[in-house]
PDB file of C-alpha atoms in Angstrom:
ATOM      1  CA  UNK I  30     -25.601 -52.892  -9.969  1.00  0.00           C
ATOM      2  CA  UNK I  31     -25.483 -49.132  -9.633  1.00  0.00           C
ATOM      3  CA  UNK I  32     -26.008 -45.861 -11.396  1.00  0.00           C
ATOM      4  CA  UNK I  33     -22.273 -44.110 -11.659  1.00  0.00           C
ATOM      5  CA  UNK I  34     -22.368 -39.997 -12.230  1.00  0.00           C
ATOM      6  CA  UNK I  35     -18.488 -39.561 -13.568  1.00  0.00           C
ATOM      7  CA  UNK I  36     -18.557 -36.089 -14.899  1.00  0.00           C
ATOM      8  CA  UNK I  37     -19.925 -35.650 -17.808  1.00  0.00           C
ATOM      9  CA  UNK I  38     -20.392 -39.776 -18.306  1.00  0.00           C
ATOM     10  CA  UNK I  39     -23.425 -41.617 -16.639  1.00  0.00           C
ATOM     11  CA  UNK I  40     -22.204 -45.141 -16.357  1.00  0.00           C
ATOM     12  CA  UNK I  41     -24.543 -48.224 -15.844  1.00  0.00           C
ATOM     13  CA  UNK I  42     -22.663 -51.114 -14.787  1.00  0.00           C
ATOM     14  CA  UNK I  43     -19.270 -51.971 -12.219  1.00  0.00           C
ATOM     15  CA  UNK I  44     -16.397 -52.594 -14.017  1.00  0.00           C
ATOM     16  CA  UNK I  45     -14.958 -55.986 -13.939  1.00  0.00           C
ATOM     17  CA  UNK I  46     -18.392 -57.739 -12.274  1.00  0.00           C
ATOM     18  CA  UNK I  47     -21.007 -59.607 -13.955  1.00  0.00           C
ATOM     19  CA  UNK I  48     -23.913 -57.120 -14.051  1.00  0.00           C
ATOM     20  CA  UNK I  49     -26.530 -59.097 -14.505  1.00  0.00           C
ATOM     21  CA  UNK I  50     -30.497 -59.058 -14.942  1.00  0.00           C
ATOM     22  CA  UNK I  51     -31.255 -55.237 -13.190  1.00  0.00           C
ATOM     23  CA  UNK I  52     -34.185 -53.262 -14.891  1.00  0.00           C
ATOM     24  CA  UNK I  53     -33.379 -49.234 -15.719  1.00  0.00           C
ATOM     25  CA  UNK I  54     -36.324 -47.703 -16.751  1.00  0.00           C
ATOM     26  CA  UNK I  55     -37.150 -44.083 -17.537  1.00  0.00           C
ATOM     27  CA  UNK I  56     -33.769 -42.630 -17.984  1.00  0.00           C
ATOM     28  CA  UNK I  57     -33.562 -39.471 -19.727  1.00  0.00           C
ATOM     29  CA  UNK I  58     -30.133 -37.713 -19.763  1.00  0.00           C
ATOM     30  CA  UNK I  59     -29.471 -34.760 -21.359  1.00  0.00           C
ATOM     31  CA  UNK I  60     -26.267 -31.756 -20.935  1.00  0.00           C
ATOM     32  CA  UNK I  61     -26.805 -28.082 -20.747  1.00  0.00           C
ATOM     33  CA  UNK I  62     -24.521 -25.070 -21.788  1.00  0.00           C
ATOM     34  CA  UNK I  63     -22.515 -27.916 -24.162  1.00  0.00           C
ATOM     35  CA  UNK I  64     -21.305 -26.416 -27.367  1.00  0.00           C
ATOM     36  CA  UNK I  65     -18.237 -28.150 -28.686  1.00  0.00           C
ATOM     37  CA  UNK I  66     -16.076 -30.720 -28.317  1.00  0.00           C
ATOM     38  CA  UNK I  67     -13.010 -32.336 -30.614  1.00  0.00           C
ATOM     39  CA  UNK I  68     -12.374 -35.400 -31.673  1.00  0.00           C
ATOM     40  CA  UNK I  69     -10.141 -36.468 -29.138  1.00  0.00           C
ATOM     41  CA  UNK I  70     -12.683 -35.885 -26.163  1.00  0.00           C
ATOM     42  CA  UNK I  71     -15.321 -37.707 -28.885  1.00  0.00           C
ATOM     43  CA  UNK I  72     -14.498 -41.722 -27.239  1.00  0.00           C
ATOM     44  CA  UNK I  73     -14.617 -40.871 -23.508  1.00  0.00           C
ATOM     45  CA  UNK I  74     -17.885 -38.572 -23.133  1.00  0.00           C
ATOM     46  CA  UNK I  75     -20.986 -40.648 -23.949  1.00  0.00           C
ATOM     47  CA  UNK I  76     -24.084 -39.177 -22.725  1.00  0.00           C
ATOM     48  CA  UNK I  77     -24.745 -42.749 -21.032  1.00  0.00           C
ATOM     49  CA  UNK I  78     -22.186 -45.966 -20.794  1.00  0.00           C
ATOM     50  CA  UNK I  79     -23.730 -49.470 -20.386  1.00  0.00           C
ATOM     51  CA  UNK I  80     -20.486 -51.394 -19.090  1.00  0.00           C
ATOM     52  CA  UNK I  81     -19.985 -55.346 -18.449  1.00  0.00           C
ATOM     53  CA  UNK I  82     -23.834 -55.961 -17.920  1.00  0.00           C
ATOM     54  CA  UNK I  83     -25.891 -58.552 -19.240  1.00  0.00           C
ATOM     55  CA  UNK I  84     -29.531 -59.655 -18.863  1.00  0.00           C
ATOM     56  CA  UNK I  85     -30.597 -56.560 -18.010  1.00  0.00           C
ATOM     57  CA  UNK I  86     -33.663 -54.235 -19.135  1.00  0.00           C
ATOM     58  CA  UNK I  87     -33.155 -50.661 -20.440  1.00  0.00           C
ATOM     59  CA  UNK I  88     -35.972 -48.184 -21.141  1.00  0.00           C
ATOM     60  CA  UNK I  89     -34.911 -44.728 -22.032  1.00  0.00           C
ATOM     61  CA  UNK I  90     -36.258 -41.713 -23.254  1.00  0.00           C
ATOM     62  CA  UNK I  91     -33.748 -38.403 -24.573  1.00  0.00           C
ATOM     63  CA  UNK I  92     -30.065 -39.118 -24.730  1.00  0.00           C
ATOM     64  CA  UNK I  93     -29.183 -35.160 -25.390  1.00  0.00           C
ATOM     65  CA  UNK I  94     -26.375 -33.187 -26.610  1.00  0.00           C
ATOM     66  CA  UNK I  95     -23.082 -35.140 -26.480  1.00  0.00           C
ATOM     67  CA  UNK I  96     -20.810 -36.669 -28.782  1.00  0.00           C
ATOM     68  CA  UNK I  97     -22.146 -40.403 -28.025  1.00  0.00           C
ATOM     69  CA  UNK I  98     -25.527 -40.788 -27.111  1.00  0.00           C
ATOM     70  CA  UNK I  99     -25.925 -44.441 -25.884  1.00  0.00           C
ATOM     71  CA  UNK I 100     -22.153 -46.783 -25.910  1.00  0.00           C
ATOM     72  CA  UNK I 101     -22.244 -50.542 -24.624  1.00  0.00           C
ATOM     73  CA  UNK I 102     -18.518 -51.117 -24.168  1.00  0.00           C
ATOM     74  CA  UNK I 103     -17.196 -53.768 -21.710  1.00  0.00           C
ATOM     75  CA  UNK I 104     -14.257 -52.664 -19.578  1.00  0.00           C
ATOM     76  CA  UNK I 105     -11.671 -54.917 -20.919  1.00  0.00           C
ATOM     77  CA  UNK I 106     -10.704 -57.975 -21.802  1.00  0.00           C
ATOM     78  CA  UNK I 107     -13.167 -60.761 -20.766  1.00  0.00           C
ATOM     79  CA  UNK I 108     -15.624 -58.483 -20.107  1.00  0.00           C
ATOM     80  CA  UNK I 109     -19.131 -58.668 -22.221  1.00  0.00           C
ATOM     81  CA  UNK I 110     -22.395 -55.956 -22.997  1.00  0.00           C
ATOM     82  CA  UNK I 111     -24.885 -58.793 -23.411  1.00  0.00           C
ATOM     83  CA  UNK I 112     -28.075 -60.487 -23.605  1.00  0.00           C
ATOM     84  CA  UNK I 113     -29.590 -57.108 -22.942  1.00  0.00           C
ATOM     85  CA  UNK I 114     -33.212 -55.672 -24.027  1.00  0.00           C
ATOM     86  CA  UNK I 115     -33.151 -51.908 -24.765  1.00  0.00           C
ATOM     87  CA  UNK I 116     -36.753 -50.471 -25.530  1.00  0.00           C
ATOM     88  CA  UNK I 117     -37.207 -46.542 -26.649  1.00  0.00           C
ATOM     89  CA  UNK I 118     -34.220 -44.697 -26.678  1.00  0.00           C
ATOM     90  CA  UNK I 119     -34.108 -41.393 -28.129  1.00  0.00           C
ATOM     91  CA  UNK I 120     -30.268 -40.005 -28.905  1.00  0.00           C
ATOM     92  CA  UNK I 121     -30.567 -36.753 -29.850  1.00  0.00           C
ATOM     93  CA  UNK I 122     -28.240 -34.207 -31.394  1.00  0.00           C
ATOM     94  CA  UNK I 123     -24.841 -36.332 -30.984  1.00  0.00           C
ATOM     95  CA  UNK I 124     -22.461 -37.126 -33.466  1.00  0.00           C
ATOM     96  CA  UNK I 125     -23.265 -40.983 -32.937  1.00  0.00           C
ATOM     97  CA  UNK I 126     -26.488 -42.277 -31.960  1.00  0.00           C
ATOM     98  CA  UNK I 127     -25.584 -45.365 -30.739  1.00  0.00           C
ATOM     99  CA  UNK I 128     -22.015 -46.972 -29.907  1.00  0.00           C
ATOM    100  CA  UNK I 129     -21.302 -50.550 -29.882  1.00  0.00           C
ATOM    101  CA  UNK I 130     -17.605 -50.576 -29.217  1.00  0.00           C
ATOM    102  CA  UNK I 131     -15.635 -53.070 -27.914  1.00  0.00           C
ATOM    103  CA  UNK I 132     -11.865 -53.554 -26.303  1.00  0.00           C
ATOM    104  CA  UNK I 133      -9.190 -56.182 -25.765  1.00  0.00           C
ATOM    105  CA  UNK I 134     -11.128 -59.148 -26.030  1.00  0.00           C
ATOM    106  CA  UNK I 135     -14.256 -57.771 -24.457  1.00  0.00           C
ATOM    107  CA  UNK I 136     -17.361 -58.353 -26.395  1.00  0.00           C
ATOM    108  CA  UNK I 137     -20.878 -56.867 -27.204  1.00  0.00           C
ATOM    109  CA  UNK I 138     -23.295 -59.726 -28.480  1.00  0.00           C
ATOM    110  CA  UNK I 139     -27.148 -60.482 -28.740  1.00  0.00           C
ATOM    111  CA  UNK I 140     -28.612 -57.236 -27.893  1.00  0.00           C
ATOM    112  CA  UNK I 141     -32.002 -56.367 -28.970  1.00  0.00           C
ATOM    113  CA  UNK I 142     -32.934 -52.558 -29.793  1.00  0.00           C
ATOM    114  CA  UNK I 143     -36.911 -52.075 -29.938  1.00  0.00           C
ATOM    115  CA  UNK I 144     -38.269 -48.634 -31.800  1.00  0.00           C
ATOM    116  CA  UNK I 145     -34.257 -47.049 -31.202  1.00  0.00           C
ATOM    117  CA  UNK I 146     -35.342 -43.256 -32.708  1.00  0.00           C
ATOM    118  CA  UNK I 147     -31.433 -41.538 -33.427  1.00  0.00           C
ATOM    119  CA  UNK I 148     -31.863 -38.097 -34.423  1.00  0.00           C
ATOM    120  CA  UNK I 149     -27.510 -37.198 -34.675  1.00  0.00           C
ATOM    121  CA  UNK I 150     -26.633 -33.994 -35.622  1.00  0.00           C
ATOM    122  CA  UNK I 151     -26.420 -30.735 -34.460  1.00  0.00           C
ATOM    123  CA  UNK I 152     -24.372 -27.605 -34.712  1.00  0.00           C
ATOM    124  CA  UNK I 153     -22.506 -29.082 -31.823  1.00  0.00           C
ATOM    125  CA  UNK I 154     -21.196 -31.702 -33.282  1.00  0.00           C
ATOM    126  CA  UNK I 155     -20.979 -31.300 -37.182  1.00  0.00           C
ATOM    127  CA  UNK I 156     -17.957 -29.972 -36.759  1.00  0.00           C
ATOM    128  CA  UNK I 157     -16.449 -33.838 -36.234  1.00  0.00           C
ATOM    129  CA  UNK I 158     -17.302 -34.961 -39.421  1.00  0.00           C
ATOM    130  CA  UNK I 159     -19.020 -38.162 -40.015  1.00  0.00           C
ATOM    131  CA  UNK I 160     -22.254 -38.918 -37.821  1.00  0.00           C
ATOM    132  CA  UNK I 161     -23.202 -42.212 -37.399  1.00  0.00           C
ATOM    133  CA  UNK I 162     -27.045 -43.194 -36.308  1.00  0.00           C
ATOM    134  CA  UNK I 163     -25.295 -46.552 -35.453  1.00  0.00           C
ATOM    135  CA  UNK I 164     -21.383 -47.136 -35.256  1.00  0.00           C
ATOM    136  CA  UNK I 165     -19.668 -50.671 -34.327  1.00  0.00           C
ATOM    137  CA  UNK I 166     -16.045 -49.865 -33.036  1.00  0.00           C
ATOM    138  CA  UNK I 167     -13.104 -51.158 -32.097  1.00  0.00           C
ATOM    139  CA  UNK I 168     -10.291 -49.918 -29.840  1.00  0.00           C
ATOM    140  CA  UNK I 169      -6.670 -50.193 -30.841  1.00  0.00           C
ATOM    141  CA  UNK I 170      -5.827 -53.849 -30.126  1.00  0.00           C
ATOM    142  CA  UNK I 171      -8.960 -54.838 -30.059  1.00  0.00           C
ATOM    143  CA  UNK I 172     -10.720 -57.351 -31.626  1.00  0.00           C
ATOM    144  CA  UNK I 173     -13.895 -56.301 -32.916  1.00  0.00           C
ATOM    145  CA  UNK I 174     -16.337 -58.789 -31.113  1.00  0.00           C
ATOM    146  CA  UNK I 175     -19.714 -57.389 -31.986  1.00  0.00           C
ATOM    147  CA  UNK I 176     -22.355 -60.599 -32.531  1.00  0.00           C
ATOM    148  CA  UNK I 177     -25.968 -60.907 -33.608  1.00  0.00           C
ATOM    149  CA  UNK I 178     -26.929 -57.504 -31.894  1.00  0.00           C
ATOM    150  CA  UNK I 179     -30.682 -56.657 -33.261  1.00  0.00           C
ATOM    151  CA  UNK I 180     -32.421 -53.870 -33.994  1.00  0.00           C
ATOM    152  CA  UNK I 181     -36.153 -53.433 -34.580  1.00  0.00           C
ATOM    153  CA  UNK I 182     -38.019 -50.623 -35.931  1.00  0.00           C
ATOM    154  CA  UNK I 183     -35.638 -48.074 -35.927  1.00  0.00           C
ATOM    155  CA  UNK I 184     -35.620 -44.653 -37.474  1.00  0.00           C
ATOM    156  CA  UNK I 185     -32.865 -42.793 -38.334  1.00  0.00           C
ATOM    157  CA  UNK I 186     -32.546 -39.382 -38.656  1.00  0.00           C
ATOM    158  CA  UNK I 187     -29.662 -36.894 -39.457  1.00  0.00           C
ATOM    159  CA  UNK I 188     -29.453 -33.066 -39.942  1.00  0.00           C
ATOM    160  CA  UNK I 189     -27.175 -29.867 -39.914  1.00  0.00           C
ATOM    161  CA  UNK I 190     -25.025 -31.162 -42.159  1.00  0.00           C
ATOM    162  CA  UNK I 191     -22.988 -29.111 -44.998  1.00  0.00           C
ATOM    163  CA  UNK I 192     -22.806 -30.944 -48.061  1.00  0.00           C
ATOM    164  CA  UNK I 193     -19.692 -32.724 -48.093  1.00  0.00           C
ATOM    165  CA  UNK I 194     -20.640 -34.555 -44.832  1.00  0.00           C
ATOM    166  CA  UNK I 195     -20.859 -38.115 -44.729  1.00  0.00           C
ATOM    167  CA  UNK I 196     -23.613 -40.386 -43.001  1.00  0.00           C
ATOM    168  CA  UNK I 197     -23.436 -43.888 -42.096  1.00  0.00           C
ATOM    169  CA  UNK I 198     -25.257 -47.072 -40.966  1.00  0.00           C
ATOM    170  CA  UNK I 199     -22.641 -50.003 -39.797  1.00  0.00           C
ATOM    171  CA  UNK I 200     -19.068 -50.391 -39.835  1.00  0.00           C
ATOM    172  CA  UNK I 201     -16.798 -46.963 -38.640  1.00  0.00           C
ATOM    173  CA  UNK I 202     -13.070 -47.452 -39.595  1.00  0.00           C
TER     174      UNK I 202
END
């Protein structure tokens, strides 16, 4: 199980093998000289992507400046993000905190999230709209396989918002 730098995504994880039981620890990612994207660049450029890995520990520290901060998204169909133990993690100024997203009939399920600390928003990213600390997704086609993922003692934190700006905990549309 490797570290993959595909500009600007780090990825975690070989697509289409069973990742299984590696220990990350320390990570801190964060982009310089980033100051906009649009909404169809928003899916493809997480700071960091855990792919089809299970068992596995993650410590992080700052997730910084990109429209994702965190995603756990299996490569396709049969694939799985599961099982996993994610301590820390600090997204910060991203449109979504944290991404569970899933494809085909690829599944995330049974994750556990200790002291998760999402602080989205930023004048990077208001311009997208929504933010979401936390966002379950699902591809077109997809079928939405998200199960018993757990989060404990998280804090949530959103800012540089105008008014009419909407912020959300759970299900994106």
């Amino acid at each position: 199980t490797g570290i993959v730098k595909t500009s600007p995504v780090v990825t975690i994880g070989t697509a289409g093998e069973n990742n299984s039981t590696g220990r990350y620890i320390g990570l801190s990612v964060g982009r310089l000289g980033v100051t906009s994207y649009t909404l169809a660049e928003l899916e493809s450029h997480p700071v960091v992507r855990i792919q089809d890995t299970e068992k596995s520990y993650f410590q992080f520290g700052y997730l910084s400046s990109g429209p994702i901060g965190l995603q756990l998204r299996p490569s396709g169909n049969g694939q799985k993000v599961a099982y996993n133990t994610f301590v820390g993690g600090h997204p910060i100024y991203c449109k979504i905190g944290v991404d569970l997203r899933t494809n085909g009939t690829g599944w995330v399920n049974e994750n556990k999230f200790y002291g998760l600390d999402c602080q989205t928003g930023s004048t990077e990213v208001a311009h997208l709209g929504s933010l979401h600390s936390v966002r379950f997704s699902t591809e077109s086609g997809g079928e939405g396989l998200q199960n018993n993922n757990q989060f404990h003692g998280p804090s949530f934190q959103n800012w540089f918002l105008p008014d009419d700006y909407e912020i959300t905990v759970g299900l994106a549309p």
